[in-house]
PDB file of C-alpha atoms in Angstrom:
ATOM      1  CA  MET C   1      29.688 -15.506 -24.263  1.00 91.00           C
ATOM      2  CA  TYR C   2      28.065 -13.838 -21.277  1.00 94.00           C
ATOM      3  CA  LEU C   3      28.458 -13.341 -17.542  1.00 96.00           C
ATOM      4  CA  LEU C   4      25.470 -13.863 -15.248  1.00 96.00           C
ATOM      5  CA  GLY C   5      25.845 -12.746 -11.646  1.00 96.00           C
ATOM      6  CA  ILE C   6      23.165 -13.456  -9.073  1.00 96.00           C
ATOM      7  CA  ASP C   7      22.821 -12.200  -5.507  1.00 94.00           C
ATOM      8  CA  CYS C   8      20.602 -14.555  -3.500  1.00 91.00           C
ATOM      9  CA  GLY C   9      19.530 -12.893  -0.269  1.00 83.00           C
ATOM     10  CA  GLY C  10      17.163 -13.663   2.542  1.00 77.00           C
ATOM     11  CA  THR C  11      14.677 -11.053   1.314  1.00 78.00           C
ATOM     12  CA  SER C  12      15.117 -10.997  -2.458  1.00 85.00           C
ATOM     13  CA  THR C  13      17.244 -12.123  -5.401  1.00 92.00           C
ATOM     14  CA  GLU C  14      18.884  -9.921  -8.031  1.00 94.00           C
ATOM     15  CA  ALA C  15      20.365 -11.096 -11.333  1.00 95.00           C
ATOM     16  CA  LEU C  16      22.652  -9.154 -13.662  1.00 95.00           C
ATOM     17  CA  LEU C  17      23.457 -10.346 -17.200  1.00 95.00           C
ATOM     18  CA  THR C  18      26.447  -8.751 -18.942  1.00 95.00           C
ATOM     19  CA  THR C  19      28.855  -9.181 -21.806  1.00 95.00           C
ATOM     20  CA  LEU C  20      32.418 -10.312 -21.076  1.00 94.00           C
ATOM     21  CA  GLU C  21      33.293  -6.598 -20.929  1.00 93.00           C
ATOM     22  CA  GLY C  22      30.694  -5.881 -18.240  1.00 93.00           C
ATOM     23  CA  ARG C  23      28.114  -4.141 -20.429  1.00 93.00           C
ATOM     24  CA  VAL C  24      24.737  -4.770 -18.803  1.00 94.00           C
ATOM     25  CA  LEU C  25      22.252  -6.574 -21.045  1.00 94.00           C
ATOM     26  CA  GLY C  26      19.508  -7.301 -18.551  1.00 93.00           C
ATOM     27  CA  ARG C  27      18.450  -7.321 -14.909  1.00 93.00           C
ATOM     28  CA  GLY C  28      15.926  -9.377 -13.023  1.00 95.00           C
ATOM     29  CA  HIS C  29      14.558  -9.849  -9.534  1.00 95.00           C
ATOM     30  CA  GLY C  30      13.152 -12.774  -7.609  1.00 92.00           C
ATOM     31  CA  GLY C  31      12.011 -13.809  -4.175  1.00 89.00           C
ATOM     32  CA  PRO C  32      14.000 -14.849  -1.094  1.00 86.00           C
ATOM     33  CA  ALA C  33      16.811 -17.360  -1.599  1.00 87.00           C
ATOM     34  CA  ASN C  34      18.514 -18.142   1.696  1.00 85.00           C
ATOM     35  CA  TYR C  35      19.979 -21.652   1.552  1.00 85.00           C
ATOM     36  CA  THR C  36      19.248 -22.406   5.214  1.00 84.00           C
ATOM     37  CA  VAL C  37      15.696 -21.060   5.177  1.00 81.00           C
ATOM     38  CA  ASN C  38      14.526 -21.749   1.618  1.00 86.00           C
ATOM     39  CA  GLY C  39      16.629 -24.782   0.694  1.00 90.00           C
ATOM     40  CA  VAL C  40      17.994 -25.690  -2.722  1.00 92.00           C
ATOM     41  CA  SER C  41      14.535 -25.749  -4.298  1.00 92.00           C
ATOM     42  CA  GLY C  42      13.767 -22.264  -2.987  1.00 92.00           C
ATOM     43  CA  VAL C  43      17.070 -20.913  -4.293  1.00 92.00           C
ATOM     44  CA  LEU C  44      16.425 -22.440  -7.723  1.00 92.00           C
ATOM     45  CA  ARG C  45      12.900 -21.036  -7.824  1.00 94.00           C
ATOM     46  CA  SER C  46      13.983 -17.471  -7.022  1.00 93.00           C
ATOM     47  CA  VAL C  47      16.956 -17.629  -9.391  1.00 93.00           C
ATOM     48  CA  ARG C  48      14.722 -18.786 -12.258  1.00 93.00           C
ATOM     49  CA  GLU C  49      12.371 -15.891 -11.515  1.00 95.00           C
ATOM     50  CA  ALA C  50      15.241 -13.386 -11.565  1.00 95.00           C
ATOM     51  CA  MET C  51      16.688 -14.839 -14.767  1.00 94.00           C
ATOM     52  CA  ARG C  52      13.379 -14.382 -16.572  1.00 93.00           C
ATOM     53  CA  GLY C  53      13.817 -10.641 -16.138  1.00 94.00           C
ATOM     54  CA  CYS C  54      17.275 -10.870 -17.713  1.00 94.00           C
ATOM     55  CA  TRP C  55      15.971 -12.751 -20.749  1.00 93.00           C
ATOM     56  CA  ALA C  56      13.105 -10.283 -21.184  1.00 93.00           C
ATOM     57  CA  GLN C  57      15.345  -7.194 -21.039  1.00 93.00           C
ATOM     58  CA  SER C  58      18.177  -8.602 -23.137  1.00 92.00           C
ATOM     59  CA  GLY C  59      16.020 -10.136 -25.846  1.00 92.00           C
ATOM     60  CA  LEU C  60      18.091 -13.325 -25.647  1.00 90.00           C
ATOM     61  CA  GLU C  61      16.480 -16.732 -25.908  1.00 89.00           C
ATOM     62  CA  GLU C  62      17.159 -18.723 -22.744  1.00 87.00           C
ATOM     63  CA  ALA C  63      17.874 -21.989 -24.554  1.00 87.00           C
ATOM     64  CA  GLU C  64      20.468 -20.328 -26.773  1.00 88.00           C
ATOM     65  CA  ALA C  65      22.035 -18.128 -24.077  1.00 88.00           C
ATOM     66  CA  VAL C  66      22.483 -20.608 -21.208  1.00 89.00           C
ATOM     67  CA  PRO C  67      25.277 -22.695 -22.835  1.00 91.00           C
ATOM     68  CA  GLN C  68      27.225 -19.464 -23.442  1.00 90.00           C
ATOM     69  CA  ILE C  69      26.944 -18.223 -19.855  1.00 94.00           C
ATOM     70  CA  THR C  70      29.340 -18.364 -16.943  1.00 95.00           C
ATOM     71  CA  LEU C  71      27.065 -18.299 -13.911  1.00 95.00           C
ATOM     72  CA  ALA C  72      28.242 -16.983 -10.535  1.00 96.00           C
ATOM     73  CA  ILE C  73      25.946 -16.965  -7.524  1.00 96.00           C
ATOM     74  CA  GLY C  74      26.348 -15.625  -4.015  1.00 94.00           C
ATOM     75  CA  VAL C  75      23.906 -17.326  -1.657  1.00 92.00           C
ATOM     76  CA  SER C  76      23.086 -16.244   1.870  1.00 85.00           C
ATOM     77  CA  GLY C  77      23.314 -19.114   4.329  1.00 83.00           C
ATOM     78  CA  ALA C  78      25.637 -21.127   2.065  1.00 85.00           C
ATOM     79  CA  GLY C  79      28.994 -20.530   3.685  1.00 82.00           C
ATOM     80  CA  ARG C  80      30.278 -24.113   3.758  1.00 86.00           C
ATOM     81  CA  PRO C  81      31.981 -25.853   0.811  1.00 90.00           C
ATOM     82  CA  SER C  82      29.537 -28.765   0.993  1.00 93.00           C
ATOM     83  CA  GLU C  83      26.565 -26.403   0.658  1.00 92.00           C
ATOM     84  CA  GLN C  84      28.163 -24.573  -2.251  1.00 93.00           C
ATOM     85  CA  ALA C  85      28.936 -27.882  -3.976  1.00 93.00           C
ATOM     86  CA  GLU C  86      25.313 -28.982  -3.584  1.00 94.00           C
ATOM     87  CA  LEU C  87      24.079 -25.754  -5.168  1.00 92.00           C
ATOM     88  CA  THR C  88      26.620 -25.992  -7.979  1.00 93.00           C
ATOM     89  CA  GLU C  89      25.366 -29.461  -8.868  1.00 92.00           C
ATOM     90  CA  ALA C  90      21.757 -28.267  -8.725  1.00 91.00           C
ATOM     91  CA  PHE C  91      22.353 -25.797 -11.562  1.00 89.00           C
ATOM     92  CA  HIS C  92      23.912 -28.276 -13.997  1.00 88.00           C
ATOM     93  CA  PRO C  93      20.528 -29.795 -14.964  1.00 88.00           C
ATOM     94  CA  GLU C  94      19.413 -26.239 -15.780  1.00 86.00           C
ATOM     95  CA  GLY C  95      21.885 -26.317 -18.683  1.00 88.00           C
ATOM     96  CA  PHE C  96      24.724 -24.324 -17.102  1.00 90.00           C
ATOM     97  CA  THR C  97      28.158 -25.878 -17.571  1.00 89.00           C
ATOM     98  CA  ARG C  98      30.245 -23.152 -15.907  1.00 93.00           C
ATOM     99  CA  VAL C  99      28.910 -22.482 -12.403  1.00 94.00           C
ATOM    100  CA  VAL C 100      30.598 -21.020  -9.338  1.00 95.00           C
ATOM    101  CA  VAL C 101      28.803 -20.600  -6.002  1.00 95.00           C
ATOM    102  CA  ALA C 102      30.014 -18.503  -3.066  1.00 93.00           C
ATOM    103  CA  HIS C 103      28.734 -17.024   0.170  1.00 89.00           C
ATOM    104  CA  ASP C 104      26.856 -13.743  -0.286  1.00 87.00           C
ATOM    105  CA  ALA C 105      29.525 -11.884   1.722  1.00 89.00           C
ATOM    106  CA  HIS C 106      32.070 -12.921  -0.914  1.00 91.00           C
ATOM    107  CA  ILE C 107      30.189 -11.273  -3.778  1.00 93.00           C
ATOM    108  CA  ALA C 108      29.412  -8.219  -1.649  1.00 92.00           C
ATOM    109  CA  LEU C 109      33.169  -7.753  -1.206  1.00 94.00           C
ATOM    110  CA  LEU C 110      33.914  -8.254  -4.906  1.00 94.00           C
ATOM    111  CA  GLY C 111      31.251  -5.727  -5.862  1.00 94.00           C
ATOM    112  CA  ALA C 112      32.361  -3.232  -3.251  1.00 94.00           C
ATOM    113  CA  LEU C 113      36.001  -3.332  -4.398  1.00 94.00           C
ATOM    114  CA  SER C 114      35.478  -3.965  -8.139  1.00 91.00           C
ATOM    115  CA  GLY C 115      36.760  -7.515  -7.869  1.00 87.00           C
ATOM    116  CA  THR C 116      40.016  -6.626  -6.128  1.00 87.00           C
ATOM    117  CA  ASP C 117      41.377  -7.844  -2.792  1.00 89.00           C
ATOM    118  CA  GLY C 118      40.532  -6.160   0.495  1.00 94.00           C
ATOM    119  CA  VAL C 119      37.929  -6.233   3.247  1.00 96.00           C
ATOM    120  CA  ALA C 120      34.232  -5.417   3.294  1.00 96.00           C
ATOM    121  CA  VAL C 121      32.151  -4.878   6.403  1.00 96.00           C
ATOM    122  CA  ILE C 122      28.514  -5.677   5.731  1.00 92.00           C
ATOM    123  CA  ALA C 123      26.047  -4.274   8.237  1.00 92.00           C
ATOM    124  CA  GLY C 124      22.385  -4.874   7.544  1.00 86.00           C
ATOM    125  CA  THR C 125      20.129  -6.524  10.097  1.00 84.00           C
ATOM    126  CA  GLY C 126      23.251  -8.367  11.256  1.00 86.00           C
ATOM    127  CA  SER C 127      26.946  -7.803  10.620  1.00 91.00           C
ATOM    128  CA  ILE C 128      29.944  -9.589   9.135  1.00 92.00           C
ATOM    129  CA  ALA C 129      33.393  -8.709   7.814  1.00 95.00           C
ATOM    130  CA  TYR C 130      34.843 -10.620   4.893  1.00 94.00           C
ATOM    131  CA  GLY C 131      38.255 -10.263   3.312  1.00 95.00           C
ATOM    132  CA  ILE C 132      40.313 -11.657   0.450  1.00 93.00           C
ATOM    133  CA  HIS C 133      44.079 -11.479   0.007  1.00 94.00           C
ATOM    134  CA  GLY C 134      45.493 -13.571  -2.812  1.00 89.00           C
ATOM    135  CA  GLU C 135      44.326 -17.147  -2.369  1.00 87.00           C
ATOM    136  CA  ARG C 136      43.246 -16.549   1.220  1.00 92.00           C
ATOM    137  CA  SER C 137      39.855 -15.462   2.489  1.00 91.00           C
ATOM    138  CA  HIS C 138      38.645 -14.838   6.014  1.00 93.00           C
ATOM    139  CA  ARG C 139      35.362 -13.975   7.705  1.00 92.00           C
ATOM    140  CA  VAL C 140      34.795 -12.308  11.048  1.00 94.00           C
ATOM    141  CA  GLY C 141      31.395 -12.231  12.728  1.00 92.00           C
ATOM    142  CA  GLY C 142      28.150 -13.147  11.051  1.00 85.00           C
ATOM    143  CA  TRP C 143      27.297 -15.436  13.963  1.00 87.00           C
ATOM    144  CA  GLY C 144      23.698 -14.327  14.327  1.00 83.00           C
ATOM    145  CA  TYR C 145      21.839 -12.141  16.784  1.00 85.00           C
ATOM    146  CA  LEU C 146      22.539 -14.334  19.834  1.00 88.00           C
ATOM    147  CA  LEU C 147      26.275 -14.861  19.328  1.00 90.00           C
ATOM    148  CA  GLY C 148      27.299 -11.783  17.355  1.00 86.00           C
ATOM    149  CA  ASP C 149      25.946  -9.266  14.819  1.00 91.00           C
ATOM    150  CA  GLU C 150      27.470  -6.369  16.758  1.00 95.00           C
ATOM    151  CA  GLY C 151      26.844  -3.040  15.063  1.00 96.00           C
ATOM    152  CA  GLY C 152      24.032  -4.388  12.892  1.00 93.00           C
ATOM    153  CA  ALA C 153      20.571  -2.833  12.750  1.00 92.00           C
ATOM    154  CA  PHE C 154      19.035  -5.322  15.188  1.00 93.00           C
ATOM    155  CA  TRP C 155      21.899  -4.747  17.640  1.00 96.00           C
ATOM    156  CA  ILE C 156      21.450  -0.954  17.379  1.00 96.00           C
ATOM    157  CA  ALA C 157      17.713  -1.210  18.013  1.00 95.00           C
ATOM    158  CA  LEU C 158      18.341  -3.521  20.955  1.00 96.00           C
ATOM    159  CA  GLN C 159      20.702  -1.019  22.605  1.00 97.00           C
ATOM    160  CA  ALA C 160      18.012   1.655  22.345  1.00 97.00           C
ATOM    161  CA  LEU C 161      15.303  -0.634  23.720  1.00 96.00           C
ATOM    162  CA  ARG C 162      17.521  -1.628  26.637  1.00 96.00           C
ATOM    163  CA  ARG C 163      18.012   2.041  27.493  1.00 96.00           C
ATOM    164  CA  VAL C 164      14.255   2.563  27.506  1.00 95.00           C
ATOM    165  CA  MET C 165      13.660  -0.439  29.774  1.00 94.00           C
ATOM    166  CA  ARG C 166      16.421   0.605  32.179  1.00 95.00           C
ATOM    167  CA  ALA C 167      14.916   4.082  32.381  1.00 92.00           C
ATOM    168  CA  TYR C 168      11.512   2.470  32.992  1.00 91.00           C
ATOM    169  CA  ASP C 169      13.120   0.692  35.969  1.00 90.00           C
ATOM    170  CA  ARG C 170      14.680   4.000  37.138  1.00 91.00           C
ATOM    171  CA  ARG C 171      18.145   2.556  36.520  1.00 92.00           C
ATOM    172  CA  LEU C 172      18.810   5.327  34.008  1.00 90.00           C
ATOM    173  CA  PRO C 173      17.446   8.862  33.786  1.00 90.00           C
ATOM    174  CA  GLU C 174      14.266   9.064  31.733  1.00 88.00           C
ATOM    175  CA  ASP C 175      14.859   9.874  28.060  1.00 92.00           C
ATOM    176  CA  GLN C 176      11.553  11.271  26.854  1.00 93.00           C
ATOM    177  CA  VAL C 177      12.708  11.660  23.239  1.00 95.00           C
ATOM    178  CA  LEU C 178      13.787   8.032  22.946  1.00 95.00           C
ATOM    179  CA  LEU C 179      10.729   6.813  24.853  1.00 95.00           C
ATOM    180  CA  GLU C 180       8.328   8.613  22.517  1.00 95.00           C
ATOM    181  CA  ALA C 181      10.191   7.300  19.466  1.00 96.00           C
ATOM    182  CA  VAL C 182       9.909   3.723  20.755  1.00 95.00           C
ATOM    183  CA  LYS C 183       6.213   4.115  21.560  1.00 95.00           C
ATOM    184  CA  SER C 184       5.527   5.526  18.110  1.00 94.00           C
ATOM    185  CA  TYR C 185       7.494   2.922  16.121  1.00 95.00           C
ATOM    186  CA  PHE C 186       6.275  -0.118  18.058  1.00 94.00           C
ATOM    187  CA  ASN C 187       2.769   1.289  18.590  1.00 92.00           C
ATOM    188  CA  VAL C 188       2.742   0.839  22.367  1.00 92.00           C
ATOM    189  CA  VAL C 189       1.506   3.078  25.178  1.00 92.00           C
ATOM    190  CA  ASP C 190       3.772   1.732  27.905  1.00 91.00           C
ATOM    191  CA  PRO C 191       7.271   0.174  27.643  1.00 91.00           C
ATOM    192  CA  SER C 192       6.049  -2.999  29.361  1.00 91.00           C
ATOM    193  CA  GLU C 193       3.959  -3.674  26.249  1.00 91.00           C
ATOM    194  CA  LEU C 194       7.195  -4.267  24.339  1.00 91.00           C
ATOM    195  CA  ILE C 195       7.681  -7.659  25.989  1.00 90.00           C
ATOM    196  CA  PRO C 196       5.171  -9.685  23.920  1.00 89.00           C
ATOM    197  CA  LEU C 197       6.349  -7.890  20.767  1.00 86.00           C
ATOM    198  CA  ILE C 198      10.026  -8.611  21.342  1.00 88.00           C
ATOM    199  CA  TYR C 199       9.666 -12.181  22.572  1.00 88.00           C
ATOM    200  CA  LYS C 200       7.022 -13.434  20.178  1.00 83.00           C
ATOM    201  CA  THR C 201       7.876 -16.434  18.000  1.00 75.00           C
ATOM    202  CA  PRO C 202       9.154 -16.229  15.348  1.00 80.00           C
ATOM    203  CA  LEU C 203      11.277 -13.214  16.225  1.00 81.00           C
ATOM    204  CA  ASP C 204      10.920 -10.514  13.570  1.00 83.00           C
ATOM    205  CA  ARG C 205      14.490  -9.214  13.565  1.00 83.00           C
ATOM    206  CA  GLY C 206      13.930  -7.167  10.423  1.00 83.00           C
ATOM    207  CA  TYR C 207      11.050  -5.250  11.977  1.00 88.00           C
ATOM    208  CA  ILE C 208      12.918  -4.650  15.231  1.00 90.00           C
ATOM    209  CA  GLY C 209      16.094  -3.729  13.346  1.00 91.00           C
ATOM    210  CA  GLY C 210      14.118  -1.204  11.324  1.00 91.00           C
ATOM    211  CA  PHE C 211      14.004   0.971  14.433  1.00 95.00           C
ATOM    212  CA  SER C 212      17.708   1.671  13.857  1.00 95.00           C
ATOM    213  CA  LYS C 213      16.662   4.124  11.117  1.00 95.00           C
ATOM    214  CA  THR C 214      14.799   6.116  13.754  1.00 97.00           C
ATOM    215  CA  ILE C 215      17.978   6.157  15.846  1.00 97.00           C
ATOM    216  CA  GLY C 216      19.795   7.636  12.849  1.00 97.00           C
ATOM    217  CA  THR C 217      17.151  10.331  12.489  1.00 97.00           C
ATOM    218  CA  LEU C 218      17.331  11.170  16.195  1.00 97.00           C
ATOM    219  CA  ALA C 219      21.127  11.393  15.977  1.00 97.00           C
ATOM    220  CA  ASP C 220      20.816  13.900  13.131  1.00 97.00           C
ATOM    221  CA  GLN C 221      18.471  15.920  15.346  1.00 97.00           C
ATOM    222  CA  GLY C 222      21.095  16.112  18.092  1.00 97.00           C
ATOM    223  CA  HIS C 223      19.875  13.335  20.387  1.00 97.00           C
ATOM    224  CA  GLY C 224      22.923  12.409  22.451  1.00 96.00           C
ATOM    225  CA  ALA C 225      21.973   8.847  23.386  1.00 96.00           C
ATOM    226  CA  SER C 226      21.302   7.952  19.745  1.00 97.00           C
ATOM    227  CA  GLN C 227      24.656   9.402  18.747  1.00 98.00           C
ATOM    228  CA  GLU C 228      26.342   7.302  21.459  1.00 97.00           C
ATOM    229  CA  ILE C 229      24.603   4.113  20.308  1.00 98.00           C
ATOM    230  CA  LEU C 230      25.631   4.669  16.689  1.00 98.00           C
ATOM    231  CA  ALA C 231      29.199   5.551  17.677  1.00 98.00           C
ATOM    232  CA  ASP C 232      29.426   2.288  19.604  1.00 98.00           C
ATOM    233  CA  ALA C 233      28.065   0.464  16.555  1.00 98.00           C
ATOM    234  CA  GLY C 234      30.755   2.097  14.416  1.00 98.00           C
ATOM    235  CA  ARG C 235      33.488   0.996  16.810  1.00 98.00           C
ATOM    236  CA  GLN C 236      32.152  -2.563  16.829  1.00 97.00           C
ATOM    237  CA  LEU C 237      32.122  -2.647  13.026  1.00 98.00           C
ATOM    238  CA  GLY C 238      35.622  -1.181  12.927  1.00 98.00           C
ATOM    239  CA  ARG C 239      36.840  -4.016  15.149  1.00 97.00           C
ATOM    240  CA  LEU C 240      35.370  -6.554  12.739  1.00 97.00           C
ATOM    241  CA  ALA C 241      37.363  -4.937   9.940  1.00 97.00           C
ATOM    242  CA  VAL C 242      40.572  -4.818  11.978  1.00 98.00           C
ATOM    243  CA  SER C 243      40.296  -8.498  12.873  1.00 97.00           C
ATOM    244  CA  ALA C 244      39.891  -9.446   9.201  1.00 97.00           C
ATOM    245  CA  LEU C 245      42.769  -7.177   8.145  1.00 97.00           C
ATOM    246  CA  ALA C 246      45.041  -8.641  10.813  1.00 97.00           C
ATOM    247  CA  GLU C 247      44.220 -12.241   9.903  1.00 96.00           C
ATOM    248  CA  LEU C 248      45.003 -11.537   6.236  1.00 96.00           C
ATOM    249  CA  GLY C 249      48.210  -9.632   7.006  1.00 95.00           C
ATOM    250  CA  LEU C 250      46.885  -6.319   5.686  1.00 95.00           C
ATOM    251  CA  THR C 251      47.292  -3.998   8.678  1.00 95.00           C
ATOM    252  CA  LYS C 252      50.544  -2.527   7.363  1.00 95.00           C
ATOM    253  CA  THR C 253      49.624  -2.361   3.684  1.00 94.00           C
ATOM    254  CA  GLU C 254      47.747   0.220   1.644  1.00 94.00           C
ATOM    255  CA  GLY C 255      44.222  -0.788   0.737  1.00 94.00           C
ATOM    256  CA  ARG C 256      40.506  -0.312   1.130  1.00 95.00           C
ATOM    257  CA  VAL C 257      37.806  -1.356   3.559  1.00 96.00           C
ATOM    258  CA  ALA C 258      34.320  -1.065   2.089  1.00 96.00           C
ATOM    259  CA  ALA C 259      31.314  -0.178   4.237  1.00 96.00           C
ATOM    260  CA  CYS C 260      28.297  -2.033   2.818  1.00 92.00           C
ATOM    261  CA  GLY C 261      24.728  -2.234   4.067  1.00 89.00           C
ATOM    262  CA  GLY C 262      21.835  -0.208   5.374  1.00 89.00           C
ATOM    263  CA  VAL C 263      23.387   0.658   8.738  1.00 93.00           C
ATOM    264  CA  PHE C 264      25.788   3.019   6.973  1.00 95.00           C
ATOM    265  CA  SER C 265      22.890   5.206   5.872  1.00 93.00           C
ATOM    266  CA  ALA C 266      23.330   6.733   9.346  1.00 95.00           C
ATOM    267  CA  GLY C 267      26.395   8.407   7.855  1.00 95.00           C
ATOM    268  CA  ARG C 268      29.040  10.036   9.989  1.00 96.00           C
ATOM    269  CA  TRP C 269      27.586   8.810  13.286  1.00 97.00           C
ATOM    270  CA  VAL C 270      28.696   5.278  12.360  1.00 98.00           C
ATOM    271  CA  LEU C 271      31.399   5.882   9.759  1.00 97.00           C
ATOM    272  CA  VAL C 272      33.644   8.294  11.668  1.00 97.00           C
ATOM    273  CA  PRO C 273      34.148   6.110  14.786  1.00 97.00           C
ATOM    274  CA  MET C 274      34.513   3.072  12.533  1.00 97.00           C
ATOM    275  CA  GLU C 275      37.237   4.784  10.523  1.00 97.00           C
ATOM    276  CA  GLU C 276      39.017   5.870  13.711  1.00 97.00           C
ATOM    277  CA  GLU C 277      39.030   2.273  14.956  1.00 97.00           C
ATOM    278  CA  ILE C 278      40.513   1.031  11.672  1.00 97.00           C
ATOM    279  CA  ARG C 279      43.187   3.723  11.460  1.00 96.00           C
ATOM    280  CA  LEU C 280      44.469   2.933  14.944  1.00 96.00           C
ATOM    281  CA  ALA C 281      45.426  -0.568  13.783  1.00 96.00           C
ATOM    282  CA  ALA C 282      45.813  -0.117  10.018  1.00 96.00           C
ATOM    283  CA  PRO C 283      46.662   3.526   9.211  1.00 96.00           C
ATOM    284  CA  ARG C 284      47.170   2.909   5.482  1.00 96.00           C
ATOM    285  CA  GLN C 285      43.723   1.425   4.939  1.00 96.00           C
ATOM    286  CA  ARG C 286      40.970   3.715   3.571  1.00 95.00           C
ATOM    287  CA  LEU C 287      37.332   3.307   4.527  1.00 96.00           C
ATOM    288  CA  THR C 288      35.190   3.765   1.411  1.00 94.00           C
ATOM    289  CA  LEU C 289      31.656   3.277   0.232  1.00 93.00           C
ATOM    290  CA  PRO C 290      31.149   0.387  -2.232  1.00 93.00           C
ATOM    291  CA  ASP C 291      31.851   0.656  -5.957  1.00 92.00           C
ATOM    292  CA  PHE C 292      29.018  -1.684  -6.951  1.00 93.00           C
ATOM    293  CA  ASN C 293      26.378  -3.870  -5.346  1.00 92.00           C
ATOM    294  CA  ALA C 294      26.537  -7.609  -4.670  1.00 92.00           C
ATOM    295  CA  ALA C 295      24.928  -8.649  -7.972  1.00 94.00           C
ATOM    296  CA  ALA C 296      27.740  -6.844  -9.787  1.00 95.00           C
ATOM    297  CA  GLY C 297      30.099  -8.610  -7.389  1.00 95.00           C
ATOM    298  CA  ALA C 298      28.770 -11.913  -8.691  1.00 95.00           C
ATOM    299  CA  VAL C 299      29.578 -10.712 -12.224  1.00 96.00           C
ATOM    300  CA  PHE C 300      33.156 -10.072 -11.056  1.00 95.00           C
ATOM    301  CA  LEU C 301      33.209 -13.582  -9.574  1.00 95.00           C
ATOM    302  CA  ALA C 302      32.180 -15.009 -12.955  1.00 95.00           C
ATOM    303  CA  ALA C 303      34.890 -12.936 -14.649  1.00 94.00           C
ATOM    304  CA  ARG C 304      37.503 -14.174 -12.169  1.00 91.00           C
ATOM    305  CA  HIS C 305      36.355 -17.733 -12.837  1.00 92.00           C
ATOM    306  CA  LEU C 306      37.196 -17.172 -16.518  1.00 93.00           C
ATOM    307  CA  CYS C 307      40.488 -15.425 -15.588  1.00 90.00           C
ATOM    308  CA  LEU C 308      39.336 -12.253 -17.353  1.00 91.00           C
ATOM    309  CA  GLU C 309      40.951  -8.864 -16.842  1.00 92.00           C
ATOM    310  CA  LEU C 310      38.696  -7.107 -14.315  1.00 92.00           C
ATOM    311  CA  SER C 311      39.300  -3.459 -15.235  1.00 92.00           C
ATOM    312  CA  PRO C 312      37.272  -3.621 -18.484  1.00 92.00           C
ATOM    313  CA  VAL C 313      34.468  -5.397 -16.615  1.00 93.00           C
ATOM    314  CA  ALA C 314      34.393  -2.632 -14.005  1.00 93.00           C
ATOM    315  CA  GLU C 315      34.391   0.042 -16.700  1.00 93.00           C
ATOM    316  CA  GLY C 316      31.571  -1.668 -18.574  1.00 93.00           C
ATOM    317  CA  LEU C 317      29.485  -1.953 -15.426  1.00 93.00           C
ATOM    318  CA  ARG C 318      30.159   1.669 -14.548  1.00 90.00           C
ATOM    319  CA  GLU C 319      29.146   2.925 -17.981  1.00 88.00           C
ATOM    320  CA  SER C 320      25.910   0.933 -18.085  1.00 81.00           C
ATOM    321  CA  SER C 321      24.729   1.312 -14.511  1.00 69.00           C
ATOM    322  CA  SER C 322      23.834   4.037 -12.052  1.00 55.00           C
ATOM    323  CA  HIS C 323      26.719   3.151  -9.742  1.00 46.00           C
ATOM    324  CA  GLY C 324      29.601   5.589  -9.519  1.00 43.00           C
ATOM    325  CA  VAL C 325      33.142   5.177  -8.349  1.00 43.00           C
ATOM    326  CA  ALA C 326      33.922   4.657  -4.693  1.00 45.00           C
ATOM    327  CA  ARG C 327      34.085   7.588  -2.333  1.00 46.00           C
ATOM    328  CA  ASP C 328      36.110   7.890   0.826  1.00 48.00           C
ATOM    329  CA  VAL C 329      33.879   8.324   3.856  1.00 52.00           C
TER     330      VAL C 329
END
């Protein structure tokens, strides 16, 4: 028997095929698979593409392997039980008899904490906190760029752009370093030229959010405003974690909060204020980097579905992958 974990994201899909002990047999990648954007057919198409890579690397024949597989999938945009049920049913005609579907934040948490309970804060273009404690789960944030996503890459970029526009209006002192960085990244000569770029339809949040990496670079170079923006992002992300911990009754217990996603590549500028925010409310919780990625988290979800002991799965994944053990921030 085998475990097949799949991370279906808005940009790409990753599949990981393992033994019941977590030894990796094959990996594969596919296209975007967001339930809301790509629909069930799009999810199926990208998953099939990713699975082909698993069959090729493992040497297994698909027809023989599928009946022996427990399939676990985390799908972005599929946070409601009805959506997960629809996707579960869609995979039965593919030959899978043991299928479990979850939101992508769920598998990110399981990967980050090696299948154990706790909270993960995921900060990519947007932001969300997700926690599990026993039979309970709880999400905080993830409400999109208009209603939430505080501390995410798009939010960080937006804070920087607002500073530039306020300086352009003489409502803030001019920040030549930030201004030149904005002009270079967005390829404009004057800040007023940002308007058609920012308000064009459809809004390219990924492109705008990519400017957050420049903010991280400027912070490393000693730029005070960039450091302030990232510190504020860290505090916002810390508050997401605290809300999830409080809802799950974990503020007084020992445990871990995992920091997952590209925003944390900014390092201490985000992580230190985030950790301070968490420790004020939950002093026994440690902020750590993730153990494994979300595809491995889906493998843990499959293992939990079979009621397997998770420690051997984690050890098998660790021995056959490039991921190391978690580190405190």
